[in-house]
């Protein structure tokens, strides 16, 4: 069934208020979470709301955190999220990066003691309105094996980079550093289909096409899939995200990143606090006049979008095109929720006495 | 046959002097170029020397450039390479990034009007000696097709990121944003073997395993290979390198990047000057005390390197391990050159009256 953005926003905000978030934080969290549903990254949106609530019930989320800068230089900062929702901590940290960029050209912020922050793209895109290039990355619960390893040592560790253009819509890359995200395996499971080669490996470390491979103790594979197809590059990218997000800030990294699911306990011997993010903002006019840059971005985008296609394809996409088209459609005709998600939200509403989409 | 680093260094330096480089620039260029041979990226090393000379003969390289900053903020700069060898321009620009990092925490430099700069890793690694994280990327002659496109619109656009550790050697990722680099196709051609799927597509835009596919008008494929295996991510990464290197600086981007080979003419209607690079330097202690950061990097590296391996593999590698091992070996037992490369260098030596490895 389809729901309007407003219906889901009000519900989500009210739930966050019920767990103790200040009104304004609850609004921010709802906006960030729902940007995933709008942009078609359904696995990171409202479907995760009860996951956040369970983490709060387990005492692993501070609903009213004192988010603060604990170290800084003119172009950098480390932000302590005080155990808050990543959905609330991340926008504060991105704002710090943009403030620094306003002053000295660029700003770079590493964050510790945070939690899942929704989709990477939301945060990177905040920079666009000020003619800045935005960057956002985060580490995440370990589900990914490095090339040649059978252990789960990395998360799907996404990277998003948003670049403004003039007449053209912005360039917005937003991608896990794995071949495929976990959400795609769930789709295959529902359809009863096998996974393509290069997506996952079994618990024994051998490649598998079993779509339950990860659930049964295996791992997602880094972008590239195997060594011959460049998985060492995906592994390096995921590692860089982990190091920038957590080793720079003092958060947990690698296999120590606390799991998102409340039924799994965090490591009893953590190497840092919470999980980590990394944000960047670069003022375009710190390099060349903004208008000149944006005109060339238009030319870049137009050249790529109009290039000759391979057989069976109608057009070449620019990063961000599919998500933007989906957002336009969903703002108009609503956000579709799967039945189990709808049921889950209704139960959540009942528990907290918050009416769901009425 | 094997040659010592010193033999190849002296020869390379003398050739660069002969084409008009000042002594010091010639030394820098030789050091940068040969770092590729030491680290096993043979396609980017001394084998390219006569390619640079031919570009100079075609009037497309300025041997004595006035490399200068044309725009800056406290944390950024744009450097004009004045048509110089990338091997000379890039170290100047990386130094500017590091100077800025010393002052305000980080430094970010976009470069225009340059040329091929050797291996990305050399430049990123300059940051290590000062407890900085180094970043280096460059665009390159168009050989790569975006997902769903059959045109060559991007170069192999490499990214290198170097991160210091304490007792452990540094983490050094250095990778083309394609599934496989062009040099690997040449190896297959010599062996008479087919290319794996996901490496290249033919001129018609269909996948092919013909190792001559690119020579015959086809393209290399972005990391991921095809859409199902995440090639849209490799395409996004290659695009980001292109935009940071050239749209930010005012260099040529996409299909307008001048070809490295002298027998192909640059586009008569360029969109910028020369090709572009992008460099970054982040002082580790702009985030947390350097010693603390480096101890955690040791822990990160040790945990990953000692993780359980997949069947048939002895150890999990850290980015930079294979290149470092090769460098240690080649500094000891010399740099092997293929016969055609040796012959080519001897002919070059004869032409310029520079004795080769005597």
XYZ file of C-alpha atoms in Angstrom:
716
model
C 0.000 0.000 0.000
C 1.119 3.587 -0.705
C 1.477 6.257 1.969
C 2.144 9.943 1.584
C 5.434 11.374 2.730
C 3.512 13.460 5.301
C 1.789 10.412 6.800
C 5.062 8.572 7.275
C 6.862 11.706 8.419
C 4.334 12.474 11.170
C 4.315 8.886 12.384
C 8.112 8.567 12.406
C 8.576 11.901 14.122
C 6.028 11.004 16.795
C 7.731 7.683 17.504
C 11.087 9.424 17.914
C 9.446 11.903 20.303
C 8.036 8.976 22.300
C 11.493 7.482 22.834
C 12.659 10.817 24.218
C 14.018 12.805 21.286
C 13.517 16.576 21.477
C 10.901 17.744 18.925
C 13.477 19.239 16.562
C 15.740 16.193 16.634
C 12.737 13.960 15.982
C 11.889 16.040 12.916
C 15.455 15.849 11.608
C 15.604 12.092 12.210
C 12.299 11.547 10.419
C 13.380 13.654 7.456
C 16.705 11.818 7.100
C 15.156 8.372 7.516
C 12.388 9.039 4.996
C 14.749 10.461 2.394
C 15.722 6.807 1.878
C 12.123 5.817 1.125
C 11.707 8.753 -1.228
C 14.888 7.892 -3.125
C 14.062 4.184 -3.378
C 16.602 2.855 -0.872
C 13.743 1.120 0.947
C 16.040 -0.992 3.121
C 17.392 2.148 4.842
C 14.124 3.968 5.404
C 11.067 3.628 7.610
C 11.462 -0.150 7.458
C 14.285 0.338 9.947
C 12.280 2.428 12.415
C 11.525 -0.424 14.783
C 15.189 -1.448 14.603
C 16.181 1.953 16.002
C 13.519 1.623 18.695
C 14.836 -1.799 19.725
C 18.361 -0.367 20.008
C 16.937 2.362 22.258
C 15.168 -0.289 24.350
C 18.497 -2.114 24.676
C 19.983 1.110 26.065
C 22.231 1.555 23.062
C 20.823 4.873 21.834
C 20.840 8.154 23.723
C 17.692 10.008 22.603
C 18.903 13.374 23.873
C 22.633 13.504 23.114
C 25.035 16.353 23.703
C 26.686 16.333 20.264
C 29.900 18.321 20.396
C 33.214 19.114 18.742
C 36.049 17.588 20.764
C 38.993 18.547 18.550
C 39.400 20.948 15.655
C 41.607 22.895 13.272
C 40.432 25.526 10.755
C 39.526 22.802 8.210
C 38.842 19.733 10.384
C 36.886 18.559 13.407
C 36.140 15.453 15.378
C 32.555 15.284 16.605
C 31.445 13.124 19.535
C 27.896 11.920 18.886
C 27.312 11.036 22.555
C 25.554 7.812 21.583
C 22.804 9.656 19.706
C 20.870 8.518 16.662
C 23.121 8.784 13.604
C 20.101 10.386 11.948
C 20.532 13.328 14.340
C 24.311 13.341 14.833
C 25.184 13.287 11.130
C 23.379 16.509 10.136
C 25.160 18.366 12.963
C 28.539 17.073 11.787
C 27.812 17.870 8.138
C 26.926 21.403 9.179
C 30.292 21.726 10.937
C 32.025 20.623 7.699
C 30.096 23.236 5.730
C 30.839 25.987 8.265
C 34.548 25.219 7.971
C 34.326 25.211 4.170
C 32.723 28.647 4.312
C 35.734 29.896 6.284
C 38.757 28.186 4.741
C 37.517 26.554 1.509
C 36.936 23.005 2.729
C 35.785 21.221 5.903
C 36.356 17.599 6.983
C 34.670 16.032 9.985
C 35.158 12.590 11.470
C 32.514 11.397 13.945
C 32.650 8.887 16.789
C 30.082 7.454 19.177
C 27.286 7.564 16.644
C 24.863 5.088 15.187
C 23.357 4.307 11.769
C 22.781 7.542 9.872
C 20.311 6.538 7.133
C 21.407 6.975 3.521
C 24.816 8.477 2.840
C 23.412 10.591 0.008
C 21.135 12.697 2.204
C 24.092 14.152 4.074
C 26.321 14.748 1.043
C 23.460 16.547 -0.717
C 23.196 19.161 2.066
C 26.246 20.825 0.521
C 24.565 21.409 -2.839
C 22.411 24.327 -1.736
C 25.552 26.314 -0.907
C 27.474 25.561 -4.097
C 29.647 23.074 -2.307
C 30.652 19.520 -3.176
C 29.487 17.228 -0.366
C 30.998 13.944 0.776
C 29.598 11.460 3.248
C 30.687 7.996 4.342
C 30.038 5.704 7.279
C 31.170 2.392 8.590
C 28.563 -0.221 9.489
C 27.973 -3.638 11.059
C 30.525 -6.168 9.757
C 29.054 -8.289 6.935
C 31.775 -8.060 4.263
C 34.944 -10.124 3.828
C 38.179 -8.650 2.452
C 39.587 -10.374 -0.626
C 41.004 -13.803 0.410
C 39.421 -13.575 3.903
C 36.472 -15.610 5.143
C 35.811 -13.375 8.132
C 33.317 -10.535 8.221
C 35.527 -7.540 8.876
C 33.867 -4.615 7.112
C 30.402 -3.146 6.725
C 28.857 -2.274 3.383
C 30.569 1.092 4.097
C 28.907 3.470 1.632
C 30.390 6.541 -0.026
C 28.320 9.438 -1.313
C 29.612 12.411 -3.261
C 27.264 15.184 -4.447
C 28.376 17.760 -7.013
C 26.297 20.786 -8.060
C 25.544 21.678 -11.682
C 23.785 24.696 -13.213
C 20.758 23.857 -15.387
C 21.283 20.112 -14.988
C 20.336 18.341 -11.784
C 23.313 17.573 -9.521
C 25.636 14.570 -9.861
C 24.952 12.380 -6.789
C 26.840 9.109 -6.348
C 25.636 7.061 -3.360
C 26.954 3.522 -3.205
C 27.867 0.691 -0.928
C 31.449 -0.467 -1.511
C 30.174 -4.027 -2.060
C 29.049 -5.612 -5.334
C 25.464 -5.687 -4.091
C 23.755 -4.402 -0.965
C 22.081 -6.696 1.525
C 18.617 -5.437 0.527
C 19.040 -7.026 -2.904
C 19.498 -10.449 -1.340
C 16.150 -10.081 0.427
C 14.492 -9.400 -2.915
C 16.027 -12.592 -4.351
C 14.898 -14.572 -1.303
C 11.330 -13.419 -1.790
C 11.466 -14.314 -5.477
C 13.136 -17.670 -4.799
C 16.005 -16.803 -7.127
C 19.729 -17.431 -6.844
C 22.242 -14.628 -6.430
C 24.578 -13.801 -9.327
C 28.189 -14.932 -8.921
C 30.419 -12.379 -7.247
C 27.872 -11.115 -4.718
C 28.458 -13.400 -1.738
C 30.571 -16.185 -0.302
C 29.546 -18.941 2.078
C 30.701 -19.435 5.649
C 33.490 -21.715 4.361
C 34.857 -18.891 2.214
C 33.857 -20.439 -1.097
C 31.768 -18.435 -3.589
C 28.059 -19.241 -3.478
C 24.886 -18.205 -5.274
C 22.660 -19.221 -2.344
C 20.690 -16.042 -1.532
C 20.663 -17.102 2.150
C 24.478 -17.365 2.138
C 24.984 -14.289 4.300
C 22.217 -15.235 6.742
C 23.875 -18.622 7.112
C 27.177 -17.113 8.233
C 28.755 -16.124 4.928
C 29.660 -12.644 3.743
C 28.921 -10.013 1.159
C 31.801 -9.490 -1.262
C 33.595 -6.190 -1.933
C 32.845 -4.394 -5.222
C 34.531 -6.460 -7.936
C 33.448 -9.800 -6.441
C 36.711 -11.717 -6.800
C 40.382 -10.904 -7.284
C 40.221 -11.374 -11.046
C 37.435 -8.787 -11.250
C 39.059 -6.279 -8.913
C 37.586 -7.138 -5.484
C 40.835 -5.923 -3.908
C 39.748 -2.443 -5.060
C 36.328 -2.704 -3.423
C 38.059 -4.026 -0.311
C 40.427 -1.026 -0.332
C 37.519 1.409 -0.726
C 35.559 -0.153 2.135
C 38.707 -0.031 4.265
C 39.286 3.656 3.528
C 35.702 4.409 4.599
C 36.300 2.444 7.813
C 39.571 4.238 8.593
C 38.332 7.770 7.791
C 35.115 7.190 9.773
C 36.494 5.427 12.804
C 40.284 5.349 13.132
C 40.430 9.124 12.601
C 37.624 9.791 15.092
C 38.039 7.155 17.792
C 34.986 5.053 16.913
C 34.943 1.261 16.566
C 36.300 -0.084 13.303
C 36.368 -3.334 11.365
C 34.859 -6.307 13.194
C 34.389 -4.215 16.356
C 31.642 -2.024 14.850
C 28.512 -2.575 16.986
C 25.797 -4.534 15.170
C 22.641 -2.638 14.182
C 20.382 -5.444 15.348
C 19.625 -5.238 19.066
C 19.685 -9.033 19.563
C 23.420 -9.133 18.840
C 25.608 -7.747 21.618
C 28.396 -5.276 20.824
C 31.949 -6.597 21.340
C 32.746 -6.611 25.080
C 36.211 -5.192 24.304
C 35.535 -2.273 21.984
C 38.385 -0.404 20.307
C 36.450 2.872 20.283
C 33.035 4.384 20.882
C 29.970 3.576 18.768
C 30.325 3.658 15.032
C 31.884 6.369 12.905
C 31.128 8.658 9.975
C 33.185 10.997 7.830
C 31.923 14.146 6.098
C 33.457 16.631 3.719
C 32.443 19.896 2.100
C 34.413 21.767 -0.565
C 33.328 25.198 -1.718
C 33.342 25.120 -5.509
C 34.566 28.712 -5.632
C 37.572 27.730 -3.542
C 38.805 26.358 -6.885
C 37.200 28.439 -9.635
C 34.195 30.760 -10.008
C 31.076 28.757 -9.126
C 29.220 29.713 -12.272
C 32.100 28.602 -14.488
C 32.367 25.288 -12.635
C 28.646 24.640 -12.851
C 28.497 25.432 -16.569
C 31.235 22.878 -17.190
C 29.355 20.355 -15.023
C 26.342 20.899 -17.294
C 28.547 20.208 -20.303
C 30.006 17.102 -18.642
C 26.556 15.771 -17.770
C 25.064 16.528 -21.181
C 27.953 14.829 -22.992
C 27.727 11.669 -20.907
C 23.931 11.451 -20.893
C 23.715 11.813 -24.665
C 26.432 9.271 -25.464
C 25.713 6.292 -27.729
C 24.260 3.339 -25.810
C 25.094 -0.361 -25.763
C 22.572 -2.739 -27.382
C 19.351 -3.007 -25.359
C 19.738 0.226 -23.421
C 17.958 3.492 -24.103
C 20.112 5.965 -22.274
C 23.247 6.470 -20.265
C 22.459 7.487 -16.704
C 24.227 10.095 -14.595
C 24.784 9.082 -10.951
C 21.701 10.265 -9.056
C 19.296 10.047 -12.009
C 17.379 6.927 -10.889
C 16.970 8.115 -7.285
C 15.822 11.584 -8.354
C 13.235 10.183 -10.750
C 11.928 7.886 -8.038
C 11.734 10.762 -5.585
C 9.686 12.848 -8.004
C 7.312 9.949 -8.528
C 6.983 9.075 -4.847
C 6.388 12.662 -3.762
C 3.449 12.581 -6.168
C 1.975 9.110 -5.825
C 3.222 8.134 -2.393
C 5.677 5.700 -0.880
C 4.854 2.002 -1.264
C 5.441 -0.144 1.806
C 5.651 -3.921 1.793
C 2.979 -5.669 3.879
C 5.377 -6.865 6.600
C 6.728 -3.328 6.994
C 3.216 -1.875 7.241
C 2.270 -4.478 9.862
C 5.449 -3.815 11.807
C 4.788 -0.060 11.865
C 1.179 -0.586 12.974
C 2.367 -2.732 15.886
C 4.923 -0.073 16.770
C 2.181 2.566 16.693
C -0.026 0.513 18.967
C 2.788 -0.023 21.455
C 3.592 3.692 21.670
C 0.006 4.885 21.255
C 0.853 6.721 18.054
C -1.793 6.321 15.362
C -0.279 4.994 12.106
C -1.237 6.853 8.927
C -4.769 7.775 9.859
C 67.296 -8.589 -18.397
C 67.597 -6.859 -15.005
C 68.898 -3.342 -14.490
C 69.696 -1.533 -11.270
C 67.568 1.383 -10.186
C 70.635 3.616 -10.517
C 71.286 2.563 -14.124
C 67.723 3.324 -15.152
C 67.592 6.480 -13.054
C 70.713 7.978 -14.657
C 69.547 7.123 -18.145
C 66.035 8.491 -17.615
C 67.316 11.662 -15.991
C 69.772 12.258 -18.827
C 67.061 11.830 -21.446
C 64.864 14.361 -19.667
C 67.816 16.773 -19.547
C 68.303 16.286 -23.289
C 64.749 17.343 -24.039
C 65.332 20.525 -22.079
C 64.303 19.802 -18.484
C 66.308 21.627 -15.824
C 68.586 19.190 -13.908
C 66.398 19.123 -10.806
C 63.172 18.597 -12.710
C 64.812 15.788 -14.658
C 65.767 14.104 -11.384
C 62.257 14.435 -10.012
C 60.724 13.114 -13.226
C 63.096 10.128 -13.256
C 62.358 9.313 -9.628
C 58.582 9.467 -10.136
C 58.664 7.462 -13.355
C 60.901 4.742 -11.906
C 58.814 4.373 -8.749
C 56.378 2.570 -11.041
C 59.032 0.060 -12.107
C 60.088 -0.482 -8.507
C 56.520 -1.091 -7.373
C 55.715 -3.455 -10.252
C 53.451 -1.156 -12.267
C 55.671 -1.765 -15.289
C 53.205 -0.232 -17.744
C 53.627 3.191 -16.082
C 57.395 3.226 -15.697
C 60.434 3.543 -17.925
C 58.540 1.704 -20.666
C 56.733 5.008 -21.185
C 59.857 7.138 -21.495
C 59.881 7.240 -25.278
C 56.153 8.054 -25.186
C 56.936 11.215 -23.209
C 59.716 12.062 -25.644
C 57.384 11.681 -28.620
C 54.882 14.024 -26.951
C 57.705 16.533 -26.519
C 58.660 16.111 -30.192
C 55.031 16.810 -31.097
C 55.282 20.070 -29.153
C 52.823 18.883 -26.531
C 55.154 19.002 -23.516
C 56.846 22.100 -22.133
C 60.176 20.889 -20.669
C 60.699 24.030 -18.590
C 57.259 24.994 -17.256
C 56.384 27.831 -14.933
C 54.200 25.819 -12.545
C 52.149 28.200 -10.421
C 49.177 28.654 -8.128
C 46.452 30.596 -9.936
C 43.749 30.551 -7.242
C 43.750 29.667 -3.570
C 42.069 29.684 -0.183
C 43.654 28.586 3.109
C 42.847 24.908 2.383
C 42.684 24.795 -1.441
C 44.571 25.753 -4.569
C 44.399 25.434 -8.300
C 47.779 24.862 -9.919
C 48.513 25.602 -13.586
C 51.058 23.069 -14.860
C 51.985 25.227 -17.881
C 52.062 22.168 -20.115
C 54.870 20.539 -18.135
C 55.521 16.845 -17.575
C 52.983 15.539 -15.066
C 55.980 13.846 -13.442
C 57.259 17.322 -12.547
C 53.992 19.221 -12.052
C 52.424 16.687 -9.681
C 55.128 16.800 -6.968
C 54.863 20.604 -6.882
C 51.088 20.413 -6.462
C 51.297 17.705 -3.801
C 53.722 19.906 -1.892
C 51.213 22.767 -2.012
C 48.558 20.436 -0.548
C 50.920 19.432 2.262
C 51.885 23.048 2.999
C 48.207 23.926 3.348
C 47.626 20.912 5.587
C 50.455 22.073 7.827
C 48.689 25.428 8.218
C 44.978 24.616 8.450
C 44.758 20.826 8.884
C 44.107 19.755 5.294
C 45.077 20.843 1.781
C 43.335 20.116 -1.559
C 44.824 20.976 -4.908
C 43.315 20.618 -8.363
C 45.706 20.864 -11.316
C 45.168 21.867 -14.935
C 47.362 21.960 -18.022
C 49.395 18.954 -16.985
C 50.265 15.615 -18.514
C 50.582 11.995 -17.358
C 52.007 11.901 -13.844
C 53.255 8.302 -13.468
C 51.694 6.180 -10.728
C 49.112 7.778 -8.457
C 50.626 6.075 -5.412
C 53.958 7.908 -5.581
C 52.284 11.255 -4.980
C 49.910 10.104 -2.234
C 52.819 8.495 -0.376
C 54.682 11.825 -0.100
C 52.300 12.679 2.747
C 53.344 9.710 4.872
C 56.669 11.122 6.010
C 54.849 14.015 7.685
C 52.163 11.957 9.427
C 49.592 12.977 6.871
C 47.092 10.971 4.876
C 47.791 11.517 1.185
C 45.369 11.387 -1.717
C 46.126 11.496 -5.423
C 44.004 11.044 -8.512
C 44.261 11.920 -12.189
C 42.189 11.735 -15.306
C 43.653 10.083 -18.397
C 43.138 9.385 -22.093
C 39.575 8.138 -22.736
C 39.458 4.320 -22.963
C 36.574 3.468 -20.624
C 32.822 3.391 -21.282
C 30.253 4.354 -18.654
C 27.660 1.681 -17.840
C 25.238 1.349 -20.823
C 27.466 3.518 -23.082
C 29.541 2.282 -25.969
C 31.635 5.439 -26.212
C 35.027 5.926 -24.596
C 34.383 8.793 -22.216
C 36.676 8.207 -19.236
C 40.272 7.258 -18.590
C 41.307 4.493 -16.235
C 41.280 7.388 -13.711
C 43.198 5.996 -10.745
C 42.763 6.844 -7.064
C 45.510 6.450 -4.499
C 45.148 6.946 -0.759
C 48.105 6.466 1.600
C 47.623 6.214 5.375
C 50.476 6.071 7.894
C 50.753 3.414 10.628
C 53.222 3.035 13.497
C 55.151 -0.273 13.537
C 53.254 -1.601 10.540
C 54.052 -0.387 7.032
C 51.547 2.154 5.702
C 48.202 1.345 4.062
C 48.559 2.343 0.387
C 45.663 1.823 -2.001
C 46.522 2.618 -5.628
C 43.969 1.520 -8.165
C 42.496 2.240 -11.548
C 38.708 2.655 -11.353
C 38.312 -0.036 -14.021
C 38.010 -3.800 -13.515
C 41.435 -4.307 -15.062
C 44.110 -1.949 -16.316
C 45.230 -1.842 -19.936
C 48.615 -3.381 -19.077
C 46.895 -6.641 -18.142
C 45.442 -6.927 -21.641
C 48.935 -6.723 -23.110
C 50.013 -9.626 -20.916
C 47.061 -11.706 -22.205
C 47.892 -10.775 -25.787
C 51.465 -12.013 -25.354
C 50.218 -15.248 -23.796
C 47.525 -15.703 -26.448
C 44.827 -15.932 -23.776
C 41.304 -14.531 -23.646
C 40.271 -11.824 -21.215
C 37.918 -12.725 -18.361
C 34.331 -11.524 -18.700
C 33.690 -8.069 -17.284
C 36.976 -6.534 -18.381
C 36.142 -5.130 -21.820
C 33.460 -4.553 -24.392
C 33.759 -4.506 -28.168
C 33.271 -1.526 -30.452
C 29.608 -2.533 -30.857
C 29.072 -2.238 -27.096
C 28.667 -5.964 -26.496
C 30.816 -7.724 -23.888
C 33.816 -9.518 -25.336
C 36.708 -11.657 -24.122
C 38.880 -10.787 -27.123
C 42.085 -9.380 -25.583
C 42.439 -7.080 -28.614
C 38.928 -5.687 -28.031
C 40.143 -2.297 -26.839
C 42.746 -1.985 -29.615
C 39.975 -2.722 -32.107
C 37.870 0.217 -30.945
C 36.184 -1.220 -27.853
C 36.522 -0.048 -24.260
C 37.703 -1.035 -20.841
C 34.829 -1.469 -18.378
C 34.418 0.360 -15.063
C 35.140 -1.588 -11.849
C 32.257 -4.030 -11.461
C 32.189 -4.976 -15.169
C 28.434 -4.888 -15.752
C 25.382 -3.369 -14.063
C 24.558 -6.589 -12.183
C 28.036 -6.571 -10.651
C 28.069 -2.876 -9.790
C 29.749 -1.253 -12.823
C 27.649 1.862 -12.164
C 29.781 2.273 -9.020
C 33.077 2.019 -10.908
C 31.636 4.468 -13.446
C 30.710 6.890 -10.638
C 34.204 6.624 -9.126
C 35.920 7.260 -12.461
C 33.604 10.234 -13.008
C 34.411 11.727 -9.600
C 38.128 11.481 -10.402
C 37.480 13.226 -13.722
C 35.425 16.027 -12.143
C 37.779 16.667 -9.201
C 40.826 16.602 -11.503
C 39.527 18.622 -14.400
C 36.175 20.356 -13.875
C 37.454 21.884 -10.617
C 40.737 22.990 -12.185
C 39.873 23.939 -15.758
C 41.572 21.006 -17.483
C 40.030 18.833 -20.204
C 37.599 16.199 -18.984
C 35.841 13.105 -20.315
C 36.365 12.453 -24.017
C 38.281 15.743 -24.406
C 41.297 14.559 -22.384
C 44.304 14.672 -24.755
C 45.582 11.214 -25.721
C 48.949 10.128 -24.325
C 50.076 8.749 -27.653
C 51.593 11.401 -29.895
C 50.140 9.928 -33.101
C 46.609 10.817 -31.957
C 45.796 14.515 -32.111
C 44.116 16.261 -29.164
C 40.533 17.420 -29.757
C 40.595 20.621 -31.860
C 37.892 22.104 -29.579
C 39.194 21.505 -26.075
C 37.050 22.273 -23.021
C 40.086 23.105 -20.884
C 43.871 22.952 -20.795
C 45.849 19.671 -20.769
C 44.782 16.985 -18.364
C 44.036 17.309 -14.679
C 45.029 15.885 -11.315
C 43.678 16.218 -7.791
C 45.716 15.957 -4.595
C 44.857 15.961 -0.925
C 46.734 15.927 2.354
C 45.188 15.586 5.815
C 47.295 15.974 8.929
C 46.465 13.015 11.144
C 46.788 15.197 14.251
C 44.147 17.528 12.864
C 41.794 14.770 14.086
C 43.493 13.032 17.020
C 47.039 12.687 18.400
C 49.196 11.124 15.682
C 50.592 8.429 17.932
C 47.113 7.321 19.018
C 45.930 7.211 15.396
C 48.948 5.235 14.251
C 48.638 2.698 17.073
C 45.040 2.051 16.050
C 46.141 1.725 12.410
C 48.577 -0.974 13.566
C 45.720 -2.749 15.307
C 43.501 -2.415 12.226
C 46.225 -3.782 9.947
C 47.156 -6.655 12.281
C 43.523 -7.730 12.667
C 42.892 -7.774 8.928
C 46.199 -9.382 7.979
C 45.771 -12.204 10.479
C 42.159 -12.993 9.563
C 41.132 -16.504 8.483
C 41.643 -17.058 4.753
C 39.445 -18.519 2.041
C 40.401 -21.946 0.652
C 43.577 -21.817 -1.443
C 44.928 -18.565 -0.024
C 47.676 -18.194 2.529
C 47.131 -14.698 3.787
C 44.961 -11.646 3.612
C 46.792 -8.711 2.081
C 46.704 -5.082 3.186
C 46.547 -2.560 0.328
C 50.169 -1.742 -0.535
C 51.613 -5.095 0.571
C 52.311 -6.544 -2.905
C 53.890 -3.349 -4.243
C 56.089 -2.919 -1.162
C 57.345 -6.491 -1.349
C 58.145 -6.059 -5.009
C 59.973 -2.810 -4.313
C 62.154 -4.476 -1.676
C 62.998 -7.264 -4.091
C 63.697 -4.993 -7.056
C 65.876 -2.608 -5.067
C 67.999 -5.683 -4.289
C 67.972 -7.742 -7.478
C 67.182 -5.075 -10.031
C 64.332 -4.132 -12.327
C 63.515 -6.589 -15.109
C 62.769 -5.054 -18.501
C 61.073 -6.859 -21.365
C 63.166 -7.176 -24.517
C 61.102 -4.725 -26.581
C 61.404 -2.115 -23.808
C 65.163 -2.600 -23.569
C 65.492 -2.264 -27.345
C 63.350 0.853 -27.347
C 65.455 2.480 -24.626
C 68.676 1.631 -26.445
C 67.343 3.279 -29.606
C 66.329 6.316 -27.567
C 69.815 6.452 -26.046
C 71.426 6.312 -29.448
C 69.221 9.082 -30.786
C 70.019 11.414 -27.896
C 73.644 10.271 -27.454
C 72.962 9.037 -23.928
C 74.623 5.700 -23.161
C 72.058 3.134 -21.913
C 73.005 1.207 -18.753
C 76.739 0.984 -19.337
